[in-house]
CSV table of C-alpha atoms in Angstrom, one decimal:
chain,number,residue,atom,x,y,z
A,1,UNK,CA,-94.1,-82.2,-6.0
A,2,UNK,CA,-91.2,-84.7,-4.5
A,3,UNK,CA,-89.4,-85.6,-1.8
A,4,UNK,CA,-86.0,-84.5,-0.9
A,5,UNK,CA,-83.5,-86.9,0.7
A,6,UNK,CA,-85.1,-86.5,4.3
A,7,UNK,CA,-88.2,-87.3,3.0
A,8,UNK,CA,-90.1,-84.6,3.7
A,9,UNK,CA,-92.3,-83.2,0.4
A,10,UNK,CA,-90.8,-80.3,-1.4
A,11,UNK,CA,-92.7,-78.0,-4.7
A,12,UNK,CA,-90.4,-76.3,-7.4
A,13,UNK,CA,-92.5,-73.9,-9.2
A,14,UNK,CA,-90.8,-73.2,-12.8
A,15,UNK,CA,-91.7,-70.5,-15.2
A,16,UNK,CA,-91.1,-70.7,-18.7
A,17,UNK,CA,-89.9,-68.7,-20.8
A,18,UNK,CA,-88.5,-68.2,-24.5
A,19,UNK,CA,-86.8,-65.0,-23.7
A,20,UNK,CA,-85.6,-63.0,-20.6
A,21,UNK,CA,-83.5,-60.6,-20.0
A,22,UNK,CA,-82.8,-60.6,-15.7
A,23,UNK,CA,-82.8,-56.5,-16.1
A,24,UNK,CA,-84.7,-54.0,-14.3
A,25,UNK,CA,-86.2,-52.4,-17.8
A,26,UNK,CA,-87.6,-56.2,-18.7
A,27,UNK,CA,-91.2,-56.3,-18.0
A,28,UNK,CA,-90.7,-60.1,-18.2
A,29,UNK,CA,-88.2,-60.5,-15.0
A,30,UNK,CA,-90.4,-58.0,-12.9
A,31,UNK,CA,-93.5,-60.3,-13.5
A,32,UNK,CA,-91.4,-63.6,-12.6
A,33,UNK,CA,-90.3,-61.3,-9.1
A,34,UNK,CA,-94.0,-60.2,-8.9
A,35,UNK,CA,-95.5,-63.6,-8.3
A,36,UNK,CA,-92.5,-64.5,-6.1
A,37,UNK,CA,-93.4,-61.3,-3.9
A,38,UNK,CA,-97.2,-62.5,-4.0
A,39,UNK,CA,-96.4,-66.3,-2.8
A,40,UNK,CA,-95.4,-64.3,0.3
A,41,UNK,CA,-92.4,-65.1,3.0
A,42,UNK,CA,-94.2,-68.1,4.2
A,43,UNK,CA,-93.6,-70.1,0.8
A,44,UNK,CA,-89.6,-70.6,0.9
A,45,UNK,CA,-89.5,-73.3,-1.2
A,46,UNK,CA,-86.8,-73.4,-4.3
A,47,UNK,CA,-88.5,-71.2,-7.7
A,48,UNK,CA,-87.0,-71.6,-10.9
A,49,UNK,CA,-86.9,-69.5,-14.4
A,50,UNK,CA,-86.6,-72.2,-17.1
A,51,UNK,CA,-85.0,-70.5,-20.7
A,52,UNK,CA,-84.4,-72.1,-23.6
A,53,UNK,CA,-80.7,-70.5,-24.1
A,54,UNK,CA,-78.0,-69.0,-21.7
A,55,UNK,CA,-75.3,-66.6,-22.2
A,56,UNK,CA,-72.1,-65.5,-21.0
A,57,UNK,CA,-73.7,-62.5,-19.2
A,58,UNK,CA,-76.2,-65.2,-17.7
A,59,UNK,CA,-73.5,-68.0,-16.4
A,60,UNK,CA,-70.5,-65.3,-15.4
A,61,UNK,CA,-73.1,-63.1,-13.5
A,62,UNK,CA,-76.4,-63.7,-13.0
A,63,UNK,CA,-76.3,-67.9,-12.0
A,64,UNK,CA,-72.8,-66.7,-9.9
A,65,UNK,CA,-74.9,-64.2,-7.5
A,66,UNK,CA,-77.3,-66.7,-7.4
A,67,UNK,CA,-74.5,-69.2,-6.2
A,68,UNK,CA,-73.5,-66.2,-3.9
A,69,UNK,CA,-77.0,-65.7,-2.1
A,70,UNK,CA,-76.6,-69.2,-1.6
A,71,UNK,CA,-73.7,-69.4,0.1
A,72,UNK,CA,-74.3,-66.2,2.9
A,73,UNK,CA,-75.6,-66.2,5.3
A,74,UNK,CA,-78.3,-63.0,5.5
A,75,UNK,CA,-78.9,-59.7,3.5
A,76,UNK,CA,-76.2,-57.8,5.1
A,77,UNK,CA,-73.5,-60.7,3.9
A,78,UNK,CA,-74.8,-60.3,0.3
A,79,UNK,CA,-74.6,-56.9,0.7
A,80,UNK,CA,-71.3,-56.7,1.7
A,81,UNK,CA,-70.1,-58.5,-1.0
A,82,UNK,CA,-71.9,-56.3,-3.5
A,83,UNK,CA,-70.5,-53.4,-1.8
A,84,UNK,CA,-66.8,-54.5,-1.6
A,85,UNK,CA,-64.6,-53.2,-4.9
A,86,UNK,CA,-63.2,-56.5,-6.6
A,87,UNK,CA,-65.5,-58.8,-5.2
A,88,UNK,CA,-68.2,-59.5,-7.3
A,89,UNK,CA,-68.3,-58.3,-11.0
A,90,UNK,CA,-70.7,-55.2,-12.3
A,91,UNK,CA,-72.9,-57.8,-13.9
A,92,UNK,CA,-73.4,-59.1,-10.6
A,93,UNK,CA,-74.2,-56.2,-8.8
A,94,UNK,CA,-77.1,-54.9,-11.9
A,95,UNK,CA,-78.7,-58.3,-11.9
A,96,UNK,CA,-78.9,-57.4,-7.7
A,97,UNK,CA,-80.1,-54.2,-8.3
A,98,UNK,CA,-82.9,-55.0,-11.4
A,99,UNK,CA,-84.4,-58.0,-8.5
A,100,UNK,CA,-84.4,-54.9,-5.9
A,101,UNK,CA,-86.1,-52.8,-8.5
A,102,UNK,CA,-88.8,-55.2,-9.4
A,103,UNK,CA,-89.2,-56.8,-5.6
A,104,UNK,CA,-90.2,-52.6,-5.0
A,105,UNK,CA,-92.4,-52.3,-8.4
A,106,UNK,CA,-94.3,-55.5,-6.5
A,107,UNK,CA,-95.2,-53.5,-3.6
A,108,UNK,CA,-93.1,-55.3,-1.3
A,109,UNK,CA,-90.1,-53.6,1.1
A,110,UNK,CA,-87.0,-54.7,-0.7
A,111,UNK,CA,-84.2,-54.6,1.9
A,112,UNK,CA,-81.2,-56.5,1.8
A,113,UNK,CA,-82.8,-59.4,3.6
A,114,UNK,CA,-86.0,-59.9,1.7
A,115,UNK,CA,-83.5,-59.7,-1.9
A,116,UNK,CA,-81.2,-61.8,-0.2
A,117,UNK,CA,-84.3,-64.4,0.3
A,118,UNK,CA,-85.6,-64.3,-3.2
A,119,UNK,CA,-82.3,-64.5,-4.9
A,120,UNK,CA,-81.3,-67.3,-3.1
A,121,UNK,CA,-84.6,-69.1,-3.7
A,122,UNK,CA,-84.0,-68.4,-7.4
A,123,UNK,CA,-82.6,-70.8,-9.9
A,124,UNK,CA,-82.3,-70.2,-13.8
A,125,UNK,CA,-82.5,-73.6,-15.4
A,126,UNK,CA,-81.1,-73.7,-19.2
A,127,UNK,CA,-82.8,-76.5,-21.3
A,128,UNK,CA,-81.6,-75.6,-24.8
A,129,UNK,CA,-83.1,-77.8,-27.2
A,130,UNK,CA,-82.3,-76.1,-30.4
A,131,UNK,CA,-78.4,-75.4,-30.7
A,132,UNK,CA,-76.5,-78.0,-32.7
A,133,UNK,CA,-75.2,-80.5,-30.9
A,134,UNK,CA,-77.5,-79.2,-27.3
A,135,UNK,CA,-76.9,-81.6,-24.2
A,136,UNK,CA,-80.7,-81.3,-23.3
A,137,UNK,CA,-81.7,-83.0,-26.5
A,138,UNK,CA,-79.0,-85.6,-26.1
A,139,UNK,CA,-80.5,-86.5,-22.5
A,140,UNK,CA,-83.8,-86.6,-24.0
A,141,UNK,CA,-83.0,-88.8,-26.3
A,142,UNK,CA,-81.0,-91.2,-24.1
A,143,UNK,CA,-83.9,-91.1,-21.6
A,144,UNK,CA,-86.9,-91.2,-23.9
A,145,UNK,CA,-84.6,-95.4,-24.8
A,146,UNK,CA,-84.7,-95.7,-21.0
A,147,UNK,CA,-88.4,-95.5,-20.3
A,148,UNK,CA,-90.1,-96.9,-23.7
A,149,UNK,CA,-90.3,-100.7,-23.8
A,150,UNK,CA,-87.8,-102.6,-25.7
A,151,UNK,CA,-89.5,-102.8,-28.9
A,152,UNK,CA,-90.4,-99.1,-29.4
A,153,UNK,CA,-86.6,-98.0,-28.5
A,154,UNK,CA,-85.8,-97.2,-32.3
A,155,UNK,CA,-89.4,-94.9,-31.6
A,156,UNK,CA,-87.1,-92.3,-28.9
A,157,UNK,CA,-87.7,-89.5,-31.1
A,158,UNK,CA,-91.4,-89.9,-31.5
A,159,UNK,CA,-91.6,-90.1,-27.8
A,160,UNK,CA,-90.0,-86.8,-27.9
A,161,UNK,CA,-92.4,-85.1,-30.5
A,162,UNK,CA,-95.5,-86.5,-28.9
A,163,UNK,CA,-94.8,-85.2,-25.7
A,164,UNK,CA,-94.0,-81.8,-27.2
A,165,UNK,CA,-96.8,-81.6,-28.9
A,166,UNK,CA,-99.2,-82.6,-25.9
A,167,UNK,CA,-97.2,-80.1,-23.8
A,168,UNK,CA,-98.2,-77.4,-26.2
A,169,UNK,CA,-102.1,-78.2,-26.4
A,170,UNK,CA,-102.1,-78.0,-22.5
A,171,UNK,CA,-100.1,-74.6,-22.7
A,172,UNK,CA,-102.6,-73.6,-25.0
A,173,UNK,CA,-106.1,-74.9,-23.0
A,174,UNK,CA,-104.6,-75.4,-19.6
A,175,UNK,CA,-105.4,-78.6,-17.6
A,176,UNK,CA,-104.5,-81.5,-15.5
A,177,UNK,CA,-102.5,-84.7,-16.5
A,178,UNK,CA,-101.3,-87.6,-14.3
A,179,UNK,CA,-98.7,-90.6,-15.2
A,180,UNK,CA,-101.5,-93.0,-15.9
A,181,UNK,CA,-103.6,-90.8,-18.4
A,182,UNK,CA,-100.5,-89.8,-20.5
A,183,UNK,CA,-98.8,-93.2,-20.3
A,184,UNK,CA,-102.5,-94.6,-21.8
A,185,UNK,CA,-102.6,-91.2,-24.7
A,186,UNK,CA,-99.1,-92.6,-25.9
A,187,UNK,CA,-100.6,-96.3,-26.0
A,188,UNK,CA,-103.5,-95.5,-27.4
A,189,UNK,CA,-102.8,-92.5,-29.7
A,190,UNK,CA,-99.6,-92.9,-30.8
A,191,UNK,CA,-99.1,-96.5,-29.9
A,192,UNK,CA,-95.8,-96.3,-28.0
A,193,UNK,CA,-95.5,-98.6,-25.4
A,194,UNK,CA,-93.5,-97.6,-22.2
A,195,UNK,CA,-91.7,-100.0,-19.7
A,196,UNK,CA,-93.2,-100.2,-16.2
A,197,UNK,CA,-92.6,-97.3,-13.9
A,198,UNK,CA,-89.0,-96.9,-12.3
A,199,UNK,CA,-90.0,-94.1,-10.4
């Protein structure tokens, strides 16, 4: 939960996932589109599939419809532009068709507006940690020096692994965290001191 730059309080709700393949045969996707359907119309607020590698299908197709949904202005325009030859690419229009798919396999009517809605509520986040060289490890790294004090700096990368590994044991259990407990785990059991907040 935050606040966007009018102030008022906005939720991204994030999924997780190691592998997914945006298609209408992935049992994955059409669980992700399932709890979108149940949050129901009234929660329009910005969802988010987070994956741990992207591909060219992935950034030519799938994050450019997103972009698309975006940018018109109700289900007929997005329809329209999946219907015109030379518009949008083939990729474009199957990742369109696999939401429509899914949004029906939820038990919800899925016209033109109400995939309209979802896709442009839908964001596919790519924090790849694990490919040589990955930009996602190298802003870790740069901001796990920004928020540890100045004599545990040299210590970024055990920031890092401790809060992988108390990310995992809440995956695992479930649970609640705030700032203040976490910020005291680090002092106390791994003895990494972290600069006052910056918010």
């Amino acid at each position: 939960l935050a606040e966007n730059a009018d102030g008022e309080a906005q939720a991204l709700e994030i999924q997780s996932k190691r592998t997914i393949d945006f298609t209408a045969s992935d049992p994955v996707f059409g669980k992700v589109i399932a709890q979108i359907v149940q949050a129901g119309e009234d929660h329009d607020g910005p969802v988010a599939v987070a994956i741990a590698r992207t591909s060219a299908k992935i950034e030519r197709h799938y994050q450019q419809l997103l972009l698309l949904a975006r940018k018109t202005s109700s289900g007929e325009s997005l329809r329209g532009a999946l219907d015109a030859p030379r518009v949008v690419s083939q990729g474009m229009r199957d990742f369109a068709a696999a939401a429509r798919t899914h949004i029906a396999a939820a038990g919800s009517n899925a016209t033109d507006d109400r995939v309209w809605r979802l896709l442009r509520r839908l964001e596919i986040l790519v924090f790849d940690f694990e490919s040589p060289g990955a930009l996602s490890a190298a802003l870790v790294e740069s901001l796990a020096r920004y928020v540890l004090a100045e004599n545990d700096v040299s210590r970024h990368r055990e920031l890092w692994e401790a809060l992988e590994s108390k990310a995992l044991s809440y995956d695992a259990d479930g649970g609640e965290l705030t700032r203040t407990e976490l910020v005291e785990w680090l002092r106390t059991e791994r003895n990494l001191q972290l600069r006052p907040s910056r918010d």
